Amino acid sequence: MPDLALFDFDGTLTNCETFPRFVRSVVPAERLRWGRWRLAPLVAGYRLGLVTGTRVRAAVVARALTGMPVAQFEAAARDWSQAELPALLRPEALARLRAHRDRGDTVRVVSGNFEALLAPWAESEGVVAMGSRLEDRDGRLTGRYAGPQCVLEEKVARIRADVEPSRFDRIHAYGDTPEDRPMLLLADVAHYLPRGWPDGLPPERID
């Protein structure tokens, strides 16, 4: 029976946080300057560990994306995914994802980042991405998330809604922040990447 392989995205498959880079690319300069000033206290609190990433992302979406046409957002996400994401991927991480895929494992990328941003890249790799979704009304973004952000226990809920973990002989999970902990606890083989990518194994071998 093939295994199940679960990958976080930002910081795990990539060498940086892509959420802020993408948002900066789609927000008009004037709104971006205003938003930076208004969000500065929240960002400082996040860096000090006093404010959650969930709260910061919600505030960024509210300030930056309210009123944007859905079609514009989705087109920008698709274009950015194709043009910018490949250069931000960790080679060893991509090799590990492809090794799971090529041996027939079921691979899911499970991220708090926008699903609209990750899905085009994941499709090009022959895997499936699950991420946070944005609410829209009358063809425009409301500035709110559609349901919970895909972090912490919501990652596990999304995984269980998509596949039945008990069907697999083993579950592998890769993550790099406490927001990935519930997903890592679901796994038989969990890699918490602040300890580094697994040493001593070529990418084509899965421990």
mmCIF file of C-alpha atoms in Angstrom:
data_model
loop_
_atom_site.group_PDB
_atom_site.id
_atom_site.type_symbol
_atom_site.label_atom_id
_atom_site.label_comp_id
_atom_site.label_asym_id
_atom_site.label_seq_id
_atom_site.Cartn_x
_atom_site.Cartn_y
_atom_site.Cartn_z
ATOM 1 C CA MET A 1 0.000 0.000 0.000
ATOM 2 C CA PRO A 2 1.454 3.432 -0.898
ATOM 3 C CA ASP A 3 2.218 5.789 1.978
ATOM 4 C CA LEU A 4 0.753 9.223 2.664
ATOM 5 C CA ALA A 5 3.185 12.169 2.568
ATOM 6 C CA LEU A 6 2.146 15.518 4.036
ATOM 7 C CA PHE A 7 4.168 18.676 3.403
ATOM 8 C CA ASP A 8 3.814 22.134 4.846
ATOM 9 C CA PHE A 9 4.743 24.765 2.257
ATOM 10 C CA ASP A 10 6.264 28.050 3.487
ATOM 11 C CA GLY A 11 9.603 27.435 5.163
ATOM 12 C CA THR A 12 9.365 23.697 4.510
ATOM 13 C CA LEU A 13 9.264 23.408 0.737
ATOM 14 C CA THR A 14 10.437 27.011 0.290
ATOM 15 C CA ASN A 15 13.413 28.936 1.641
ATOM 16 C CA CYS A 16 11.269 31.907 2.711
ATOM 17 C CA GLU A 17 7.728 32.989 3.578
ATOM 18 C CA THR A 18 5.903 33.487 0.281
ATOM 19 C CA PHE A 19 2.665 34.874 1.767
ATOM 20 C CA PRO A 20 4.010 38.439 2.298
ATOM 21 C CA ARG A 21 5.912 38.437 -0.989
ATOM 22 C CA PHE A 22 2.810 37.538 -2.947
ATOM 23 C CA VAL A 23 0.607 40.055 -1.117
ATOM 24 C CA ARG A 24 3.104 42.836 -1.790
ATOM 25 C CA SER A 25 3.048 41.954 -5.476
ATOM 26 C CA VAL A 26 -0.724 42.407 -5.860
ATOM 27 C CA VAL A 27 -1.451 45.396 -3.610
ATOM 28 C CA PRO A 28 -1.292 48.939 -5.045
ATOM 29 C CA ALA A 29 1.681 50.916 -3.714
ATOM 30 C CA GLU A 30 -0.418 53.516 -1.858
ATOM 31 C CA ARG A 31 -2.478 50.863 -0.064
ATOM 32 C CA LEU A 32 0.695 48.955 0.701
ATOM 33 C CA ARG A 33 2.317 51.971 2.367
ATOM 34 C CA TRP A 34 -0.808 52.693 4.416
ATOM 35 C CA GLY A 35 -1.172 49.054 5.404
ATOM 36 C CA ARG A 36 2.426 48.764 6.566
ATOM 37 C CA TRP A 37 1.931 51.676 8.955
ATOM 38 C CA ARG A 38 -1.343 50.331 10.323
ATOM 39 C CA LEU A 39 -0.068 46.771 10.691
ATOM 40 C CA ALA A 40 3.347 47.596 12.146
ATOM 41 C CA PRO A 41 2.309 46.998 15.813
ATOM 42 C CA LEU A 42 0.841 43.588 14.948
ATOM 43 C CA VAL A 43 3.919 42.572 12.973
ATOM 44 C CA ALA A 44 6.184 43.652 15.844
ATOM 45 C CA GLY A 45 4.062 41.627 18.251
ATOM 46 C CA TYR A 46 4.317 38.604 15.989
ATOM 47 C CA ARG A 47 8.106 38.845 15.863
ATOM 48 C CA LEU A 48 8.178 38.998 19.656
ATOM 49 C CA GLY A 49 5.927 35.960 19.936
ATOM 50 C CA LEU A 50 3.032 37.960 21.392
ATOM 51 C CA VAL A 51 0.683 37.797 18.394
ATOM 52 C CA THR A 52 -0.267 34.680 16.445
ATOM 53 C CA GLY A 53 0.401 34.263 12.762
ATOM 54 C CA THR A 54 -3.310 33.593 12.288
ATOM 55 C CA ARG A 55 -4.175 37.052 13.586
ATOM 56 C CA VAL A 56 -1.516 38.768 11.483
ATOM 57 C CA ARG A 57 -2.603 37.023 8.279
ATOM 58 C CA ALA A 58 -6.248 37.901 8.934
ATOM 59 C CA ALA A 59 -5.311 41.555 9.409
ATOM 60 C CA VAL A 60 -3.187 41.565 6.236
ATOM 61 C CA VAL A 61 -6.024 40.069 4.187
ATOM 62 C CA ALA A 62 -8.489 42.605 5.581
ATOM 63 C CA ARG A 63 -6.232 45.589 4.871
ATOM 64 C CA ALA A 64 -4.739 44.467 1.585
ATOM 65 C CA LEU A 65 -7.319 42.447 -0.302
ATOM 66 C CA THR A 66 -10.766 43.786 0.588
ATOM 67 C CA GLY A 67 -12.652 44.651 -2.583
ATOM 68 C CA MET A 68 -10.254 43.026 -5.025
ATOM 69 C CA PRO A 69 -12.067 41.226 -7.861
ATOM 70 C CA VAL A 70 -11.858 37.475 -7.405
ATOM 71 C CA ALA A 71 -10.828 36.971 -11.029
ATOM 72 C CA GLN A 72 -7.963 39.443 -10.594
ATOM 73 C CA PHE A 73 -6.769 37.753 -7.404
ATOM 74 C CA GLU A 74 -6.883 34.268 -8.899
ATOM 75 C CA ALA A 75 -5.100 35.360 -12.083
ATOM 76 C CA ALA A 76 -2.395 37.119 -10.061
ATOM 77 C CA ALA A 77 -1.980 34.048 -7.837
ATOM 78 C CA ARG A 78 -1.656 31.753 -10.844
ATOM 79 C CA ASP A 79 0.844 34.044 -12.582
ATOM 80 C CA TRP A 80 2.940 34.531 -9.429
ATOM 81 C CA SER A 81 2.935 30.806 -8.760
ATOM 82 C CA GLN A 82 4.311 30.086 -12.206
ATOM 83 C CA ALA A 83 6.800 32.950 -12.364
ATOM 84 C CA GLU A 84 8.129 33.270 -8.805
ATOM 85 C CA LEU A 85 7.613 30.077 -6.819
ATOM 86 C CA PRO A 86 10.092 27.797 -8.622
ATOM 87 C CA ALA A 87 13.092 29.941 -7.619
ATOM 88 C CA LEU A 88 12.018 29.907 -3.944
ATOM 89 C CA LEU A 89 11.831 26.123 -3.519
ATOM 90 C CA ARG A 90 14.413 24.188 -1.518
ATOM 91 C CA PRO A 91 16.049 21.656 -3.870
ATOM 92 C CA GLU A 92 16.265 18.981 -1.170
ATOM 93 C CA ALA A 93 12.635 19.520 -0.229
ATOM 94 C CA LEU A 94 11.436 19.336 -3.809
ATOM 95 C CA ALA A 95 13.495 16.188 -4.318
ATOM 96 C CA ARG A 96 11.841 14.579 -1.299
ATOM 97 C CA LEU A 97 8.341 15.511 -2.486
ATOM 98 C CA ARG A 98 9.066 14.119 -5.933
ATOM 99 C CA ALA A 99 10.512 10.931 -4.460
ATOM 100 C CA HIS A 100 7.258 10.298 -2.598
ATOM 101 C CA ARG A 101 5.233 11.117 -5.712
ATOM 102 C CA ASP A 102 7.323 8.945 -8.024
ATOM 103 C CA ARG A 103 7.087 5.865 -5.850
ATOM 104 C CA GLY A 104 3.298 6.148 -5.844
ATOM 105 C CA ASP A 105 2.667 7.733 -2.453
ATOM 106 C CA THR A 106 -0.321 10.022 -1.985
ATOM 107 C CA VAL A 107 1.151 13.518 -1.565
ATOM 108 C CA ARG A 108 -0.646 16.486 -0.039
ATOM 109 C CA VAL A 109 0.743 19.990 0.478
ATOM 110 C CA VAL A 110 -1.134 21.419 3.453
ATOM 111 C CA SER A 111 -0.554 25.114 4.132
ATOM 112 C CA GLY A 112 -1.929 28.217 5.777
ATOM 113 C CA ASN A 113 -1.050 30.101 2.595
ATOM 114 C CA PHE A 114 -3.666 30.787 -0.080
ATOM 115 C CA GLU A 115 -4.912 27.683 -1.859
ATOM 116 C CA ALA A 116 -5.287 29.776 -5.017
ATOM 117 C CA LEU A 117 -1.544 30.440 -4.928
ATOM 118 C CA LEU A 118 -0.403 26.883 -4.216
ATOM 119 C CA ALA A 119 -2.815 24.865 -6.362
ATOM 120 C CA PRO A 120 -1.336 25.788 -9.794
ATOM 121 C CA TRP A 121 2.179 24.853 -8.658
ATOM 122 C CA ALA A 122 0.996 21.639 -6.998
ATOM 123 C CA GLU A 123 -0.907 20.631 -10.120
ATOM 124 C CA SER A 124 2.242 21.104 -12.197
ATOM 125 C CA GLU A 125 4.017 18.678 -9.833
ATOM 126 C CA GLY A 126 1.221 16.119 -9.966
ATOM 127 C CA VAL A 127 0.214 16.545 -6.322
ATOM 128 C CA VAL A 128 -2.641 18.226 -4.476
ATOM 129 C CA ALA A 129 -2.472 21.410 -2.373
ATOM 130 C CA MET A 130 -4.861 22.329 0.418
ATOM 131 C CA GLY A 131 -4.677 25.853 1.776
ATOM 132 C CA SER A 132 -6.609 28.771 3.194
ATOM 133 C CA ARG A 133 -9.483 30.114 1.145
ATOM 134 C CA LEU A 134 -10.860 33.634 0.922
ATOM 135 C CA GLU A 135 -14.486 34.699 1.162
ATOM 136 C CA ASP A 136 -16.038 36.561 -1.745
ATOM 137 C CA ARG A 137 -19.310 38.277 -2.457
ATOM 138 C CA ASP A 138 -20.594 39.511 -5.817
ATOM 139 C CA GLY A 139 -17.277 38.674 -7.446
ATOM 140 C CA ARG A 140 -15.077 40.587 -4.978
ATOM 141 C CA LEU A 141 -13.053 39.544 -1.950
ATOM 142 C CA THR A 142 -14.613 40.562 1.363
ATOM 143 C CA GLY A 143 -11.295 40.756 3.209
ATOM 144 C CA ARG A 144 -12.155 37.698 5.315
ATOM 145 C CA TYR A 145 -11.209 34.059 5.197
ATOM 146 C CA ALA A 146 -13.791 31.511 4.081
ATOM 147 C CA GLY A 147 -13.696 29.310 7.165
ATOM 148 C CA PRO A 148 -10.669 28.727 9.385
ATOM 149 C CA GLN A 149 -7.164 29.300 8.127
ATOM 150 C CA CYS A 150 -5.498 26.015 7.227
ATOM 151 C CA VAL A 151 -3.200 25.816 10.258
ATOM 152 C CA LEU A 152 -2.954 23.755 13.463
ATOM 153 C CA GLU A 153 -5.934 21.407 13.912
ATOM 154 C CA GLU A 154 -7.533 22.683 10.710
ATOM 155 C CA LYS A 155 -4.697 21.041 8.771
ATOM 156 C CA VAL A 156 -5.673 17.679 10.235
ATOM 157 C CA ALA A 157 -9.364 18.338 9.597
ATOM 158 C CA ARG A 158 -8.677 19.134 5.946
ATOM 159 C CA ILE A 159 -6.498 16.032 5.560
ATOM 160 C CA ARG A 160 -9.155 13.775 7.093
ATOM 161 C CA ALA A 161 -11.836 15.311 4.874
ATOM 162 C CA ASP A 162 -9.739 14.469 1.818
ATOM 163 C CA VAL A 163 -8.230 11.061 2.635
ATOM 164 C CA GLU A 164 -8.651 8.395 5.301
ATOM 165 C CA PRO A 165 -5.312 8.166 7.145
ATOM 166 C CA SER A 166 -5.976 4.613 8.357
ATOM 167 C CA ARG A 167 -5.836 3.408 4.727
ATOM 168 C CA PHE A 168 -2.085 3.979 4.586
ATOM 169 C CA ASP A 169 0.691 1.792 5.965
ATOM 170 C CA ARG A 170 2.710 4.831 6.997
ATOM 171 C CA ILE A 171 2.225 8.581 7.122
ATOM 172 C CA HIS A 172 5.156 10.941 6.621
ATOM 173 C CA ALA A 173 4.884 14.625 7.576
ATOM 174 C CA TYR A 174 7.230 17.562 7.076
ATOM 175 C CA GLY A 175 6.810 20.921 8.821
ATOM 176 C CA ASP A 176 8.794 23.800 10.275
ATOM 177 C CA THR A 177 6.634 25.717 12.780
ATOM 178 C CA PRO A 178 4.315 25.008 15.733
ATOM 179 C CA GLU A 179 1.391 25.573 13.332
ATOM 180 C CA ASP A 180 2.354 22.205 11.812
ATOM 181 C CA ARG A 181 2.436 20.292 15.106
ATOM 182 C CA PRO A 182 -0.998 18.597 14.861
ATOM 183 C CA MET A 183 -0.133 17.393 11.353
ATOM 184 C CA LEU A 184 3.240 16.108 12.555
ATOM 185 C CA LEU A 185 1.547 14.240 15.410
ATOM 186 C CA LEU A 186 -0.668 12.500 12.857
ATOM 187 C CA ALA A 187 2.399 10.965 11.201
ATOM 188 C CA ASP A 188 4.334 7.782 11.807
ATOM 189 C CA VAL A 189 7.479 9.504 10.529
ATOM 190 C CA ALA A 190 7.610 13.230 11.310
ATOM 191 C CA HIS A 191 10.353 15.680 10.357
ATOM 192 C CA TYR A 192 10.434 18.982 12.223
ATOM 193 C CA LEU A 193 12.740 20.941 9.972
ATOM 194 C CA PRO A 194 14.375 23.353 12.412
ATOM 195 C CA ARG A 195 16.427 20.235 13.140
ATOM 196 C CA GLY A 196 17.344 20.177 9.456
ATOM 197 C CA TRP A 197 16.410 18.020 6.511
ATOM 198 C CA PRO A 198 17.117 14.298 7.065
ATOM 199 C CA ASP A 199 20.817 13.550 6.660
ATOM 200 C CA GLY A 200 22.444 10.533 5.141
ATOM 201 C CA LEU A 201 19.634 9.534 2.780
ATOM 202 C CA PRO A 202 19.542 10.284 -0.912
ATOM 203 C CA PRO A 203 16.258 11.931 -1.967
ATOM 204 C CA GLU A 204 15.094 8.824 -3.769
ATOM 205 C CA ARG A 205 15.118 6.870 -0.486
ATOM 206 C CA ILE A 206 12.387 7.559 2.041
ATOM 207 C CA ASP A 207 13.092 6.734 5.681
#
